[in-house]
Coordinates of C-alpha atoms in Angstrom, one line a residue:
M9 CA 0.0 0.0 0.0
P10 CA 1.5 3.4 -0.9
G11 CA 2.3 5.7 1.9
L12 CA 5.0 5.9 4.5
A13 CA 6.8 2.8 5.7
F14 CA 8.5 3.8 9.0
K15 CA 10.8 1.2 10.6
L16 CA 12.4 3.3 13.4
G17 CA 10.9 1.2 16.2
M18 CA 12.7 -1.9 15.0
S19 CA 16.1 -0.2 15.0
I20 CA 17.4 -0.6 18.6
G21 CA 20.3 -3.0 18.9
I22 CA 20.8 -3.5 15.1
R23 CA 24.3 -2.5 14.0
R24 CA 24.6 0.0 11.1
H25 CA 26.5 -2.3 8.7
C26 CA 23.7 -4.8 9.0
A27 CA 21.1 -2.1 8.2
L28 CA 23.1 -1.1 5.1
W29 CA 23.1 -4.7 3.8
L30 CA 19.4 -5.0 4.7
A31 CA 18.7 -1.9 2.6
V32 CA 20.6 -3.4 -0.4
L33 CA 18.8 -6.7 0.1
L34 CA 15.4 -5.0 0.1
I35 CA 16.2 -3.3 -3.2
L36 CA 17.4 -6.6 -4.8
L37 CA 14.3 -8.4 -3.7
G38 CA 12.0 -5.6 -4.8
V39 CA 10.4 -5.3 -1.4
V40 CA 10.7 -1.5 -1.2
R41 CA 9.2 -0.9 -4.6
S42 CA 5.4 -0.6 -5.1
A43 CA 3.4 -1.1 -8.2
S44 CA 1.2 1.9 -7.4
G45 CA 3.6 4.3 -5.8
E46 CA 7.0 5.7 -6.9
P47 CA 9.6 4.8 -4.2
I48 CA 11.6 7.3 -2.3
R49 CA 14.2 5.6 0.0
V50 CA 15.6 7.7 2.9
G51 CA 18.0 6.9 5.6
G52 CA 20.8 8.3 7.8
T53 CA 21.4 10.1 11.1
G54 CA 19.1 9.1 13.8
S55 CA 18.6 12.7 14.8
A56 CA 16.7 13.3 11.6
L57 CA 14.5 10.2 11.5
G58 CA 11.6 11.2 13.7
T59 CA 11.1 14.5 11.9
M60 CA 11.5 12.8 8.5
K61 CA 8.6 10.5 9.6
L62 CA 6.4 13.5 10.1
L63 CA 7.5 15.1 6.9
G64 CA 7.0 11.9 5.0
E65 CA 3.5 11.5 6.3
A66 CA 2.5 15.0 5.3
F67 CA 4.2 14.6 1.9
T68 CA 2.4 11.4 1.0
R69 CA -0.9 12.8 2.1
Q70 CA -0.4 15.9 -0.1
A71 CA 0.8 13.8 -3.0
A72 CA -2.4 11.7 -3.1
S73 CA -0.5 8.4 -2.6
K74 CA 1.7 8.8 -5.8
F75 CA 4.8 7.9 -3.7
E76 CA 6.0 5.3 -1.3
L77 CA 8.5 6.8 1.1
T78 CA 10.5 4.3 3.1
I79 CA 12.7 5.3 6.0
M80 CA 15.6 2.9 6.6
P81 CA 16.6 2.8 10.3
D82 CA 20.0 2.6 11.9
L83 CA 22.3 3.6 9.0
G84 CA 23.9 6.7 10.6
S85 CA 25.6 9.3 8.4
S86 CA 28.4 7.1 7.2
G87 CA 26.2 4.1 6.5
A88 CA 23.8 6.4 4.7
L89 CA 26.5 7.7 2.4
R90 CA 27.6 4.1 1.5
A91 CA 23.9 3.1 0.9
L92 CA 23.4 6.2 -1.3
Q93 CA 26.5 5.5 -3.4
A94 CA 25.4 1.8 -3.7
G95 CA 22.0 2.9 -4.9
A96 CA 20.2 1.4 -1.9
I97 CA 18.7 4.7 -0.9
D98 CA 17.7 7.9 -2.8
I99 CA 18.3 10.5 -0.1
A100 CA 20.9 10.3 2.7
L101 CA 20.4 12.3 5.9
L102 CA 23.7 13.6 7.4
S103 CA 24.7 15.3 10.6
R104 CA 28.3 16.0 9.4
P105 CA 29.7 17.8 6.3
L106 CA 30.5 16.0 3.1
S107 CA 34.2 15.3 2.5
D108 CA 36.1 16.5 -0.6
A109 CA 36.0 12.9 -1.9
H110 CA 32.2 12.9 -1.6
H111 CA 32.0 16.2 -3.5
A112 CA 34.3 14.8 -6.1
A113 CA 32.1 11.7 -6.5
G114 CA 29.2 14.0 -7.4
L115 CA 27.2 14.0 -4.1
V116 CA 25.1 17.1 -3.5
A117 CA 24.0 18.3 -0.1
F118 CA 21.8 21.0 1.3
E119 CA 21.4 21.9 5.0
Y120 CA 17.7 21.9 5.8
G121 CA 18.0 22.8 9.4
R122 CA 20.0 23.0 12.6
S123 CA 18.9 21.5 15.9
P124 CA 20.2 22.3 19.4
F125 CA 22.6 19.6 20.7
V126 CA 21.4 18.9 24.2
L127 CA 22.2 17.2 27.5
V128 CA 19.4 14.9 28.7
T129 CA 18.6 12.8 31.8
S130 CA 15.8 10.7 33.1
K131 CA 16.1 12.4 36.4
P132 CA 13.6 15.2 37.2
G133 CA 14.6 18.3 38.9
I134 CA 18.1 18.8 37.3
G135 CA 18.1 22.2 35.7
N136 CA 21.6 23.2 34.7
L137 CA 25.1 21.8 34.3
T138 CA 28.2 24.0 34.1
P139 CA 31.2 22.9 32.0
A140 CA 33.1 22.1 35.1
A141 CA 30.3 20.0 36.6
L142 CA 29.8 18.1 33.4
A143 CA 33.6 17.4 33.1
D144 CA 33.5 16.1 36.7
L145 CA 30.6 13.7 36.0
L146 CA 32.3 12.4 32.8
A147 CA 35.6 11.8 34.5
G148 CA 34.1 10.1 37.5
R149 CA 35.3 12.8 39.9
T150 CA 31.6 13.2 40.8
L151 CA 29.7 9.9 40.9
T152 CA 26.2 11.0 42.1
W153 CA 23.6 13.7 41.7
S154 CA 23.1 16.1 44.5
D155 CA 20.6 13.8 46.2
G156 CA 23.0 10.9 46.2
Q157 CA 21.5 9.0 43.3
P158 CA 24.3 7.4 41.1
V159 CA 24.9 9.1 37.7
R160 CA 24.6 6.6 34.8
L161 CA 26.5 7.9 31.8
V162 CA 25.4 6.9 28.3
L163 CA 28.3 7.4 25.9
R164 CA 28.6 7.3 22.1
P165 CA 31.5 5.8 20.0
K166 CA 34.6 8.0 19.8
A167 CA 34.2 8.7 16.1
D168 CA 30.4 9.5 16.3
I169 CA 29.5 13.2 15.7
D170 CA 27.8 13.3 19.1
S171 CA 31.1 12.5 20.8
E172 CA 32.8 15.2 18.7
L173 CA 30.2 17.8 19.6
L174 CA 30.4 16.9 23.3
A175 CA 34.2 17.2 23.3
S176 CA 33.9 20.6 21.5
L177 CA 32.0 22.1 24.5
S178 CA 35.2 22.8 26.4
R179 CA 38.8 21.5 26.7
G180 CA 38.0 20.2 30.2
I181 CA 35.0 18.2 28.8
A182 CA 37.1 16.8 26.0
E183 CA 39.7 15.6 28.4
A184 CA 37.0 14.2 30.7
L185 CA 35.4 12.4 27.8
T186 CA 38.6 10.6 27.1
I187 CA 38.7 9.4 30.7
A188 CA 35.0 8.4 30.6
S189 CA 35.7 6.2 27.5
K190 CA 38.2 4.1 29.6
R191 CA 36.0 3.8 32.8
Q192 CA 34.5 0.4 33.6
G193 CA 30.8 -0.2 33.4
M194 CA 30.0 2.6 31.0
V195 CA 26.9 2.2 28.7
M196 CA 27.8 2.6 25.1
A197 CA 25.0 3.4 22.5
A198 CA 25.6 2.8 18.8
T199 CA 22.8 5.0 17.5
D200 CA 20.9 8.1 18.5
Q201 CA 17.7 6.1 19.2
E202 CA 19.6 3.6 21.3
A203 CA 21.1 6.5 23.3
A204 CA 17.6 7.9 24.0
E205 CA 16.3 4.5 24.9
H206 CA 19.1 3.9 27.4
A207 CA 18.6 7.4 28.8
E208 CA 14.9 6.9 29.3
R209 CA 15.4 3.5 30.9
L210 CA 18.3 4.1 33.3
P211 CA 17.6 5.9 36.6
G212 CA 19.9 8.9 37.0
S213 CA 21.0 8.8 33.4
L214 CA 23.1 11.4 31.6
A215 CA 23.3 11.4 27.8
V216 CA 23.4 13.7 24.8
S217 CA 20.8 14.1 22.0
T218 CA 19.2 16.7 19.8
L219 CA 16.1 18.8 20.4
A220 CA 14.7 17.5 17.1
L221 CA 14.9 13.9 18.3
I222 CA 13.4 14.6 21.7
L223 CA 10.4 16.5 20.3
S224 CA 9.7 14.4 17.2
E225 CA 9.9 11.1 19.1
H226 CA 8.2 12.4 22.2
R227 CA 11.0 11.2 24.4
K228 CA 10.4 11.3 28.2
L229 CA 13.7 13.0 29.0
N230 CA 14.6 16.1 30.9
M231 CA 16.7 18.5 28.7
L232 CA 19.3 20.4 30.8
S233 CA 20.5 24.0 30.5
F234 CA 24.2 24.2 29.8
D235 CA 26.2 26.9 31.5
G236 CA 23.0 28.7 32.4
V237 CA 21.4 28.7 28.9
A238 CA 18.4 26.5 28.1
P239 CA 18.5 24.8 24.6
S240 CA 15.8 26.1 22.3
V241 CA 15.4 27.1 18.6
A242 CA 15.0 30.8 19.7
A243 CA 18.2 30.6 21.8
L244 CA 20.0 29.1 18.8
A245 CA 18.7 31.8 16.5
D246 CA 19.8 34.7 18.8
G247 CA 23.2 33.1 19.5
S248 CA 22.8 32.6 23.2
Y249 CA 22.9 28.8 22.8
R250 CA 25.7 27.9 20.5
H251 CA 25.7 24.1 20.4
F252 CA 23.9 22.5 17.5
K253 CA 23.8 19.6 15.0
S254 CA 23.6 20.6 11.3
L255 CA 21.3 18.3 9.3
A256 CA 21.4 17.9 5.6
M257 CA 19.8 15.9 2.8
V258 CA 22.2 14.4 0.2
T259 CA 21.6 13.0 -3.2
R260 CA 23.8 11.5 -6.0
G261 CA 24.1 14.5 -8.3
A262 CA 21.3 17.1 -8.6
P263 CA 18.1 15.6 -7.3
S264 CA 15.4 14.7 -9.7
G265 CA 12.0 12.9 -9.9
A266 CA 10.4 11.8 -6.7
A267 CA 13.5 12.6 -4.6
L268 CA 13.4 16.2 -5.9
Q269 CA 9.7 16.5 -5.1
F270 CA 10.2 15.4 -1.5
I271 CA 13.1 17.7 -1.0
E272 CA 11.0 20.6 -2.4
F273 CA 8.3 19.7 0.1
V274 CA 10.8 19.8 2.9
R275 CA 11.7 23.3 1.8
S276 CA 8.1 24.4 1.3
P277 CA 6.2 26.5 3.9
Q278 CA 4.4 23.4 5.1
G279 CA 7.7 21.5 5.5
R280 CA 9.3 24.4 7.2
A281 CA 6.5 24.6 9.7
I282 CA 7.0 20.9 10.6
L283 CA 10.7 21.4 11.0
E284 CA 10.3 24.4 13.3
A285 CA 7.7 22.7 15.4
N286 CA 10.2 19.8 15.9
G287 CA 13.2 21.7 17.1
H288 CA 14.9 22.9 13.9
L289 CA 16.3 26.3 13.1
V290 CA 15.6 26.5 9.4
S291 CA 18.8 27.8 7.9
Y292 CA 17.9 28.1 4.2
K293 CA 16.1 31.0 2.6
R294 CA 13.2 30.8 0.1

């Protein structure tokens, strides 16, 4: 049936290379294609998937079922680029810039929004963390919250963009993150959704995420102020909150056909409204 096939709920615990080969297998088997709807296959960074689900639903409603939009879970930015170049997806969702090699290979990207990079916890009543306090929590110099509850860190792989963004917050935090990666008993999340799942499940958790993911997926997590500034689209726009993840859509060459129509919808006033309602500062101009 034409429409939006959204597989995000099945993504937890599946590694990204497996998801890439699953995408290729689906194309080979013809499962993704529909006799009555032109396929648009999308995948990439987990920070974008919840909002893409909402955009896809609105797009397919407007398009009167002419398209079948499938969102592949668990690829991440790097996996999505490999899937795009292999022809397994039509649009890759990235949270990091394209390399010179990708540009040389003919990949084309446009940034469709920026979303605040946020600290989150399952614990209520925590309002703010200073850079020094966050560094102490990561390094294990502080092991509990103020009421004595143990802090449960949820870390990301060293090469992940979330780890890079966390390390960029301050030199002390970067040094503490290196220590945290060597501590025993740390929870390591492979994907953005897995990190959010762990953060929701673990009492006293501390993790990183994006405002877009928290809002679009209705995550039950408390977003913390950092150094006295609460994360919001307005604060990102006025420069008072400076920490964000850039989100882009990438195609092989200039987009055309169904992929172009979806991209144009994302850039339309209706698409922009969905983005802004789900934690994006829309950075392009019409």
